[in-house]
PDB file of C-alpha atoms in Angstrom:
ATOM      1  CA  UNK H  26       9.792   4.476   0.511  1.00 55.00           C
ATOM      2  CA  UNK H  27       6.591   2.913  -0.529  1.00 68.00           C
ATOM      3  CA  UNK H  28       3.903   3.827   1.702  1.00 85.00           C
ATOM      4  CA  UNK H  29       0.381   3.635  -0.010  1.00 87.00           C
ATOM      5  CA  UNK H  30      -1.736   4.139   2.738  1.00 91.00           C
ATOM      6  CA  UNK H  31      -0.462   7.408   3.198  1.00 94.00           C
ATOM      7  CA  UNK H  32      -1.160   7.628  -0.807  1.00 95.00           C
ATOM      8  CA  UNK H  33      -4.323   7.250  -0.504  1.00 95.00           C
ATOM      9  CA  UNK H  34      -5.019   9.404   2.999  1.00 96.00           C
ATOM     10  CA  UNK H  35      -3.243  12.119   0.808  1.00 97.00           C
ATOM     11  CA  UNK H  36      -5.804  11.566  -2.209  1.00 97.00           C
ATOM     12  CA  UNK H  37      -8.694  11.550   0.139  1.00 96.00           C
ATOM     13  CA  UNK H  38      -7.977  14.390   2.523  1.00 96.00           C
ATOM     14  CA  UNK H  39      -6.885  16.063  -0.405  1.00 97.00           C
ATOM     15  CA  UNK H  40     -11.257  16.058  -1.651  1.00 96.00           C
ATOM     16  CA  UNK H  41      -9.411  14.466  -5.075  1.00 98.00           C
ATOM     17  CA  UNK H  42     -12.669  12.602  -6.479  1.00 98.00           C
ATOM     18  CA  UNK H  43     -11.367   9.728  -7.993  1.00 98.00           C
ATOM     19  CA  UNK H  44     -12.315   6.113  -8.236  1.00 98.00           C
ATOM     20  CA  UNK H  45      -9.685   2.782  -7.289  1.00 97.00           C
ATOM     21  CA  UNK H  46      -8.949   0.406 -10.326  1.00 97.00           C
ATOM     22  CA  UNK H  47      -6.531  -2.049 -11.176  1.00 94.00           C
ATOM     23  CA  UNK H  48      -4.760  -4.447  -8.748  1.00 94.00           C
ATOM     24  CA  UNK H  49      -5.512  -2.479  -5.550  1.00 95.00           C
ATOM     25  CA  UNK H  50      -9.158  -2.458  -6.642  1.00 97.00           C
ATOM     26  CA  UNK H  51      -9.159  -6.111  -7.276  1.00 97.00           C
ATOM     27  CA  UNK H  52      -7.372  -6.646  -3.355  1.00 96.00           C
ATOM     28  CA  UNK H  53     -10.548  -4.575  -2.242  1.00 96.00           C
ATOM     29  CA  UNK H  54     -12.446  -7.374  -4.118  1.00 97.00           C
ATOM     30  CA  UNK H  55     -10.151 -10.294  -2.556  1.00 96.00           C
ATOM     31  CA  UNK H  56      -7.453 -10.778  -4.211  1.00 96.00           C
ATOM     32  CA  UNK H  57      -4.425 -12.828  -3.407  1.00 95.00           C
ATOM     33  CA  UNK H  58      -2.083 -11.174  -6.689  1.00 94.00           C
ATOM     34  CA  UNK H  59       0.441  -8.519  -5.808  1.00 93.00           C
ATOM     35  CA  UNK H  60       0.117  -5.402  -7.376  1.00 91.00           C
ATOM     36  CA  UNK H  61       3.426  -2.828  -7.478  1.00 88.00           C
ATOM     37  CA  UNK H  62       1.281   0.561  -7.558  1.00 91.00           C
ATOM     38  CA  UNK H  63      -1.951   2.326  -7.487  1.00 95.00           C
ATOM     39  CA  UNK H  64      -4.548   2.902 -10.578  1.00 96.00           C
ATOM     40  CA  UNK H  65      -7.119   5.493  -9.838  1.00 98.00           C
ATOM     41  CA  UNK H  66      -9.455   7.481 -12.416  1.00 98.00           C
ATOM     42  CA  UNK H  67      -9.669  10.535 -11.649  1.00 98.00           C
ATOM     43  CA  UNK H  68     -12.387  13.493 -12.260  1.00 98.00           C
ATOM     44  CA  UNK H  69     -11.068  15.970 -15.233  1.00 98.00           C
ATOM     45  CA  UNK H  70     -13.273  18.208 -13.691  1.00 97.00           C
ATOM     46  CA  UNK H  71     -11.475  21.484 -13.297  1.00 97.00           C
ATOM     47  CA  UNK H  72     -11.458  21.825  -9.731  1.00 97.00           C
ATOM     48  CA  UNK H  73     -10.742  18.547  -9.692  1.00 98.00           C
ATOM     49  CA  UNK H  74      -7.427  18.684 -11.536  1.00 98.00           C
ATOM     50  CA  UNK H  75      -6.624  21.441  -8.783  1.00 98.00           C
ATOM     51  CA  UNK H  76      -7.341  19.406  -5.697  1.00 98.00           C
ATOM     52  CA  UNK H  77      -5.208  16.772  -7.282  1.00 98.00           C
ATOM     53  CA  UNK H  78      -2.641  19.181  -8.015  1.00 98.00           C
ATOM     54  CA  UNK H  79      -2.547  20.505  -4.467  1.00 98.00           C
ATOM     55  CA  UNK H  80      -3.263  16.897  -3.125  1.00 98.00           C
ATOM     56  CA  UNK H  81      -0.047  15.259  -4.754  1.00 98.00           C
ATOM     57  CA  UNK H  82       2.267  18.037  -4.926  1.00 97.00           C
ATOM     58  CA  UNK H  83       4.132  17.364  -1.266  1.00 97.00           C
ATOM     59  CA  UNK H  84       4.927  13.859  -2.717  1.00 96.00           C
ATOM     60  CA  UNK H  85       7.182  14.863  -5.316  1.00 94.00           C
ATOM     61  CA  UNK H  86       4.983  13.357  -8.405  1.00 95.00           C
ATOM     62  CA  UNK H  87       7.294  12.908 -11.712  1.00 93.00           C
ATOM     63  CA  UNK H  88       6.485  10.611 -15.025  1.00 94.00           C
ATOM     64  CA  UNK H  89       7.617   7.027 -13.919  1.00 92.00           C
ATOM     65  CA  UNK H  90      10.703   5.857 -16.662  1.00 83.00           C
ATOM     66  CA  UNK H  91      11.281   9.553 -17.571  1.00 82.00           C
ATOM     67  CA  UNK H  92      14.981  10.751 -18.317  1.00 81.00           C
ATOM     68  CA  UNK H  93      15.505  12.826 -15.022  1.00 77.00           C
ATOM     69  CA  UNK H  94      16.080  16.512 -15.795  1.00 79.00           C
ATOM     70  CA  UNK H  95      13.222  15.751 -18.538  1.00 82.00           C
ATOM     71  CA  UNK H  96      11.325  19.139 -17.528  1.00 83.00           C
ATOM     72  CA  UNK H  97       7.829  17.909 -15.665  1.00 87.00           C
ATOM     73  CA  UNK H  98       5.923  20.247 -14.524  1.00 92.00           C
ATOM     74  CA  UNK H  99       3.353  19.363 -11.531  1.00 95.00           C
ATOM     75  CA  UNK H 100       0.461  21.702 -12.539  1.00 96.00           C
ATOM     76  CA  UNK H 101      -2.963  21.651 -13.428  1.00 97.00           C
ATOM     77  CA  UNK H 102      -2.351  23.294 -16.972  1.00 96.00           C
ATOM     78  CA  UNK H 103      -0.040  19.799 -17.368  1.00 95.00           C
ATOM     79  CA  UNK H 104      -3.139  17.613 -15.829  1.00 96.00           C
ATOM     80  CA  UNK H 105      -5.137  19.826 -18.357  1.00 96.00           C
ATOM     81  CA  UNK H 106      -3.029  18.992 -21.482  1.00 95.00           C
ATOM     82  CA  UNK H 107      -2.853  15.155 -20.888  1.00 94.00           C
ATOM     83  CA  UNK H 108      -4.740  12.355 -19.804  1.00 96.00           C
ATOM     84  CA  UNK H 109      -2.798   9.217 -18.538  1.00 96.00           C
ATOM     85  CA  UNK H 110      -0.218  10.053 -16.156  1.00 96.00           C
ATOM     86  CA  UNK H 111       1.748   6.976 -14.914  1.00 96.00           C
ATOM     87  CA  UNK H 112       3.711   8.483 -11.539  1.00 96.00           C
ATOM     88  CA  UNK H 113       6.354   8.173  -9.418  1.00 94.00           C
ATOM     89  CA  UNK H 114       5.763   9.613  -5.355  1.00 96.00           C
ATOM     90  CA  UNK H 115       7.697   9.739  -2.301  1.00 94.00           C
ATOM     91  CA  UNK H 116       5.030   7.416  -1.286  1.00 94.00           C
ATOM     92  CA  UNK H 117       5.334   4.867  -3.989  1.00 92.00           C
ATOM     93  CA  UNK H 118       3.677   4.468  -8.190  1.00 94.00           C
ATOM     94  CA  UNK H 119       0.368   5.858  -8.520  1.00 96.00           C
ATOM     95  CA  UNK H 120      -1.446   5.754 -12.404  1.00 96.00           C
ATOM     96  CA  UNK H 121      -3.526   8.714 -12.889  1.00 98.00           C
ATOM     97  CA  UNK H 122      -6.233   7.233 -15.511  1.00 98.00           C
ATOM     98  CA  UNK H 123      -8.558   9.942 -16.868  1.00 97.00           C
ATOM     99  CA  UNK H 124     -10.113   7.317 -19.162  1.00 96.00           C
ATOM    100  CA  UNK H 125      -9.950   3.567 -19.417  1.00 96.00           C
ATOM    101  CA  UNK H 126     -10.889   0.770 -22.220  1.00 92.00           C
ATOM    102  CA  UNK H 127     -14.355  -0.825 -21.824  1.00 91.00           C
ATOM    103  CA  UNK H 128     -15.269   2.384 -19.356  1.00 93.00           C
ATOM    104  CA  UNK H 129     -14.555   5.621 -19.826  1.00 95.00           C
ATOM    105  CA  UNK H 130     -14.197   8.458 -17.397  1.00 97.00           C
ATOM    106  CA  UNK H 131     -14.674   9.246 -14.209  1.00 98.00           C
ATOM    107  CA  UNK H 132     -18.519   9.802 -14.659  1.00 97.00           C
ATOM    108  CA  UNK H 133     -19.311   6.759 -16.503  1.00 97.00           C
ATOM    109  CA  UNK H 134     -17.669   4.857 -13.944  1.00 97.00           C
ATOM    110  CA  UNK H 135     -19.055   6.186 -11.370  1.00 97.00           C
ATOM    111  CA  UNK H 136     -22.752   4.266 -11.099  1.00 96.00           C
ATOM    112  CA  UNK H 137     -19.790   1.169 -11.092  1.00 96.00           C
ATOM    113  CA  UNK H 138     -18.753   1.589  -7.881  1.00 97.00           C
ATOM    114  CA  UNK H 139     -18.882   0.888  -4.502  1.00 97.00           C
ATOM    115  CA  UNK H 140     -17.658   2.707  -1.292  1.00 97.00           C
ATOM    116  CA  UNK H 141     -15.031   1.180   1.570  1.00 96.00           C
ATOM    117  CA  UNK H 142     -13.953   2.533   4.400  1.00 94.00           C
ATOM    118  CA  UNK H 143     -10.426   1.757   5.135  1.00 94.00           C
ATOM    119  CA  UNK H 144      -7.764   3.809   7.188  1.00 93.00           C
ATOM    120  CA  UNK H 145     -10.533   6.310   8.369  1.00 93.00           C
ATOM    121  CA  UNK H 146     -10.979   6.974   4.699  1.00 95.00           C
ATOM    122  CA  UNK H 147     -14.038   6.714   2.242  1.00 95.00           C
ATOM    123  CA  UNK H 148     -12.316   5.384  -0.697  1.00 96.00           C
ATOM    124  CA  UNK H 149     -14.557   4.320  -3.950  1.00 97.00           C
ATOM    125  CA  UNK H 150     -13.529   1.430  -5.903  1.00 97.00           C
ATOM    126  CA  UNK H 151     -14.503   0.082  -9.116  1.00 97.00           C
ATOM    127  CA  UNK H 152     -17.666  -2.897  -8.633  1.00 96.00           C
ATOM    128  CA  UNK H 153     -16.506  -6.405  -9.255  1.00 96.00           C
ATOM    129  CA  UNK H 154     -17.842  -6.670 -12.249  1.00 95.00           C
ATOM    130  CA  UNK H 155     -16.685  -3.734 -13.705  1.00 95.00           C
ATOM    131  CA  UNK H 156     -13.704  -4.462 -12.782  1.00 96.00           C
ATOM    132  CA  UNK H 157     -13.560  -7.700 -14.943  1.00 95.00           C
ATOM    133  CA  UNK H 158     -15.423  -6.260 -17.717  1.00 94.00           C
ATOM    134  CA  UNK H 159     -12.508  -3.075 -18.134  1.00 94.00           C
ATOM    135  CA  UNK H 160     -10.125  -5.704 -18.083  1.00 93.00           C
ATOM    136  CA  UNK H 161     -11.435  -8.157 -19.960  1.00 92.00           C
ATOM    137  CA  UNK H 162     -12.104  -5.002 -22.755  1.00 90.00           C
ATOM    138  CA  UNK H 163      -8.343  -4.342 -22.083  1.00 89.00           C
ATOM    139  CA  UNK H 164      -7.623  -7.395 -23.675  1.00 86.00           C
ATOM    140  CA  UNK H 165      -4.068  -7.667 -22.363  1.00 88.00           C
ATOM    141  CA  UNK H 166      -2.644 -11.270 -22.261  1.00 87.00           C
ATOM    142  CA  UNK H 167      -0.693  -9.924 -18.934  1.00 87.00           C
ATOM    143  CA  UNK H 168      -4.693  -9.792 -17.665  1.00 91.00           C
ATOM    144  CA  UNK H 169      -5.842 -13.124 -18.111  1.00 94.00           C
ATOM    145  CA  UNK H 170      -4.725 -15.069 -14.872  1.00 94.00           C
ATOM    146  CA  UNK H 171      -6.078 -11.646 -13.061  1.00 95.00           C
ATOM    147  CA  UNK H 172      -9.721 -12.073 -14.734  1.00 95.00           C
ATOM    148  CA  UNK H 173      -9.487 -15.750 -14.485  1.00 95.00           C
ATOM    149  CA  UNK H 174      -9.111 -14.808 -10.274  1.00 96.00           C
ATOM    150  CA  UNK H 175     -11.714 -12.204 -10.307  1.00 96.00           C
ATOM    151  CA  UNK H 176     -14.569 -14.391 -12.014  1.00 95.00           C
ATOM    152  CA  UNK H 177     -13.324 -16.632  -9.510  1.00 95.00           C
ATOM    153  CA  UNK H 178     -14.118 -14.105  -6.685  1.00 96.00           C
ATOM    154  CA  UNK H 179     -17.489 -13.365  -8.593  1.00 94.00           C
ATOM    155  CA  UNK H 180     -18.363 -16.938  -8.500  1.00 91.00           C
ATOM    156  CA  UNK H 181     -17.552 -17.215  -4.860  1.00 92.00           C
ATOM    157  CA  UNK H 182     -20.772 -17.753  -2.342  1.00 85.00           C
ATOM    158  CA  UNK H 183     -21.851 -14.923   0.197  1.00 79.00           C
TER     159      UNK H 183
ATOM    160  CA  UNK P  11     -16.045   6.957 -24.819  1.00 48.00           C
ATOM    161  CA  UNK P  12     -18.481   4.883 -25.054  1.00 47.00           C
ATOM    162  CA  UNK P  13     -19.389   2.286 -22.045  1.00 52.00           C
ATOM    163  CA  UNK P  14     -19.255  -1.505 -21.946  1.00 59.00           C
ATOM    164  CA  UNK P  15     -20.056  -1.253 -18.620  1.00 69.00           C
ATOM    165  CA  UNK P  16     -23.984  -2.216 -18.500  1.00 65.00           C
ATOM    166  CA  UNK P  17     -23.470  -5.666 -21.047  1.00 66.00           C
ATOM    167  CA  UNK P  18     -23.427  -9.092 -19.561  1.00 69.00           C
ATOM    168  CA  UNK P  19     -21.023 -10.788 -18.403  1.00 80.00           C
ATOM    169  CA  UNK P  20     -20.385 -13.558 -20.817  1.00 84.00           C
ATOM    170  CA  UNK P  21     -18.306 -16.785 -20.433  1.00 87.00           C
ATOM    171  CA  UNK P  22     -14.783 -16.283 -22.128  1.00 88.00           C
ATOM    172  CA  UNK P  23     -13.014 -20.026 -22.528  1.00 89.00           C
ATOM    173  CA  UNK P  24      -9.919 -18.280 -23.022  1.00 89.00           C
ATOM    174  CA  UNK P  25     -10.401 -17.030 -18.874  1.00 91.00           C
ATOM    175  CA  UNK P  26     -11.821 -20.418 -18.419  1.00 90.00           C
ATOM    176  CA  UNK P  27      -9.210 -22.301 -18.852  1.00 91.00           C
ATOM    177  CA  UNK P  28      -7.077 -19.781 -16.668  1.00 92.00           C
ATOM    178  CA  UNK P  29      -9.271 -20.551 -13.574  1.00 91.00           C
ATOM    179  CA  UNK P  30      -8.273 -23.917 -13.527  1.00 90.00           C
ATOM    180  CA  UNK P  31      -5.154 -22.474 -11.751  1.00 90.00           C
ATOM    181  CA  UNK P  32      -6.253 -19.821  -9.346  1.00 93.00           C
ATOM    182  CA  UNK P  33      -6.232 -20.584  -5.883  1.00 93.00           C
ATOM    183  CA  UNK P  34      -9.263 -20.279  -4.133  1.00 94.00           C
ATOM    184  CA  UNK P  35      -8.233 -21.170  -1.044  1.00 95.00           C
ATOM    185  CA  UNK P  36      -6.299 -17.858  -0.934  1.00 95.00           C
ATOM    186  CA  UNK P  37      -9.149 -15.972  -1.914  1.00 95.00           C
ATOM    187  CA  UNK P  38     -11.614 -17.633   0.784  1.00 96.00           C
ATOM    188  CA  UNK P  39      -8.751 -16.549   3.383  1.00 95.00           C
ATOM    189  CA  UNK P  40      -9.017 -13.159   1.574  1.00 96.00           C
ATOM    190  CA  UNK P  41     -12.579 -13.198   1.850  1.00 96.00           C
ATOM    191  CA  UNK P  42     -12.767 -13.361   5.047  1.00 96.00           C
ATOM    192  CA  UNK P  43     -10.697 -10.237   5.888  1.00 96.00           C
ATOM    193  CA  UNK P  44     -12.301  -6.682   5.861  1.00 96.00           C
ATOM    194  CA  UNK P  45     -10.809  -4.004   2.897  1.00 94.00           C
ATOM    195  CA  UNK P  46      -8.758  -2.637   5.380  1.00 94.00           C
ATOM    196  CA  UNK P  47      -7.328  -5.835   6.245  1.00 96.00           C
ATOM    197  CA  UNK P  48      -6.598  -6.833   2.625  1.00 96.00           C
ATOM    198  CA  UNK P  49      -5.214  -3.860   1.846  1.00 94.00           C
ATOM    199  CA  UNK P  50      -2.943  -4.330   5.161  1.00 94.00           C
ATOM    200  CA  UNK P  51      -1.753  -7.451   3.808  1.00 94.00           C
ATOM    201  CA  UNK P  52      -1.055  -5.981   0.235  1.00 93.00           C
ATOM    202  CA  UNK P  53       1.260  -3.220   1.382  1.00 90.00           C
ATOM    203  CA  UNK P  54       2.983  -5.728   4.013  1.00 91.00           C
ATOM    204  CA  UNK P  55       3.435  -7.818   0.616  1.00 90.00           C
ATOM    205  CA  UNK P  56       4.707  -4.954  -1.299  1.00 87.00           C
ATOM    206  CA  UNK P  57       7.351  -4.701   1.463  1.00 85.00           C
ATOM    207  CA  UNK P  58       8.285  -7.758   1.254  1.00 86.00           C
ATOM    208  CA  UNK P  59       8.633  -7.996  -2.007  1.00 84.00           C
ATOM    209  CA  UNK P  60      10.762  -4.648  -2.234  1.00 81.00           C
ATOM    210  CA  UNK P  61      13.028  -5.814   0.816  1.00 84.00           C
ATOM    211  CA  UNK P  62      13.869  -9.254  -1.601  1.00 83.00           C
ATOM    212  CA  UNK P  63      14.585  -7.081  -4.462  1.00 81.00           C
ATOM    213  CA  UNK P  64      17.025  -5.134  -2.333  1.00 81.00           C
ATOM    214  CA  UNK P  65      18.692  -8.359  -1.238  1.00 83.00           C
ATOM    215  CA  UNK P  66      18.689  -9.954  -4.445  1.00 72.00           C
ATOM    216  CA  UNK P  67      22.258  -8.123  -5.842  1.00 67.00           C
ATOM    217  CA  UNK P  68      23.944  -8.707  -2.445  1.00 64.00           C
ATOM    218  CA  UNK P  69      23.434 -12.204  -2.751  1.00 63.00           C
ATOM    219  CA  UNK P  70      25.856 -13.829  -5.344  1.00 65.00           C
ATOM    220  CA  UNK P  71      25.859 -17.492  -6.052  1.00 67.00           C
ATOM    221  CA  UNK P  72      28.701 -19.843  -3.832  1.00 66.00           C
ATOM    222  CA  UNK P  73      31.874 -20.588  -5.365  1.00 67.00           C
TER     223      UNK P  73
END
C-alpha cells in the first residue's frame, strides 16, 4: 500500500532532517509529471542517521530490486557504511540520497531550499532552481522533458 | 563535493527544444493549487496509476 503522506508524517515526526528532491519536489514546484516514489537527502549527521533509523524502522525499509532473503540490515552502522539507499516501505519507494550530482549533501543544499507546510508538517524542499540545476548536472536523457517543465514553471509569471 | 548550486542558470537548446511540448496549461492549473493540494493530487495519481497496473493482467485482448 502506497501511502506517502504518511511517509513523510513518519520522516517529519520522526526530527529526520532531510531535504525533498526529485519528482515530489518538482510537484511542490507545480508539476503536472507523475513521480512513482520519494527522493529526499538526508543529514549524515550521526544523530541524524539514528532518527532516521528509528523514524523508518516501523515501515519495514529493504533495498528496492534486492533478492529477498539478501541479508539487509535496518541500522545506523548500515546508514553509516553507505550512502544511496534506494527503498522499499510499507508506505511506498522512498530514495535516501546522502549526496547528489551538481549539489552535494545535505548542508550544501540546504541555503537551496525553501519550507512548505503540508499535512501539518514543515517539510523542506529543494528551490526551483536548484532543482533544475541538480538535474540538469545529472545529465540524464530520462530528465530532459522534466527540466524542459521546470524552466517552464521558472518562466511562469507570479 | 563540490557545488554547482550558486552558477547561473544558462539557456540549454537541448531543454529548449523540449519545452515546445510541455503543457502549461497543466501547470497554470497546478499553480494555482497550494503544496498540499498538489501533493493531494500526486498521491491520488499514484493511485490511479497503481489501480491500472493491477487491472492491466486481468484484462486480456477479445477473441
Amino acid at each position: 500500500m502506497t501511502d506517502f503522506a504518511n511517509l513523510l508524517r513518519v520522516l517529519a515526526t520522526g526530527q529526520v532532517d532531510f531535504i525533498l528532491v526529485g519528482g515530489v519536489a518538482a510537484t511542490i514546484h507545480g508539476s503536472a509529471r507523475l513521480t512513482q516514489d520519494i527522493d529526499i537527502v538526508y543529514s549524515r549527521q550521526a544523530m541524524n542517521l539514528d532518527s532516521l533509523v528509528q523514524a523508518l524502522k516501523p515501515l519495514n525499509p529493504y533495498l528496492r530490486d534486492a533478492p529477498s532473503g539478501l541479508p539487509f540490515h535496518w541500522e545506523t552502522r548500515t546508514l553509516e557504511q553507505g550512502l544511496n539507499f534506494t527503498l522499499t516501505t510499507t508506505s511506498g519507494a522512498l530514495d535516501l540520497l546522502g549526496e547528489i550530482i551538481g549539489g552535494g549533501g545535505y548542508e550544501d543544499l540546504l541555503p537551496h531550499t525553501i519550507t512548505v507546510t503540508a499535512f501539518d508538517l514543515e517539510l523542506r524542499c529543494l528551490d526551483l532552481e536548484s532543482l533544475i540545476r541538480v538535474k540538469r548536472a545529472a545529465g540524464r536523457p530520462k530528465d530532459f522533458e522534466a527540466i524542459a517543465e521546470l524552466e517552464a514553471i521558472l518562466n511562469q509569471p507570479p | 563535493m563540490p557545488t554547482r548550486l550558486q552558477n547561473p542558470l544558462e539557456r540549454d537548446p537541448v531543454i529548449d527544444a523540449f519545452k515546445r511540448d510541455v503543457d502549461v496549461s497543466l501547470i497554470r492549473q497546478n499553480l494555482q493549487l497550494t503544496p498540499q493540494q498538489r501533493l493531494e493530487k500526486l498521491f491520488q495519481l499514484q493511485q490511479f496509476a497503481a489501480e491500472l497496473q493491477r487491472a492491466g493482467p486481468t484484462n486480456k485482448p477479445r477473441p
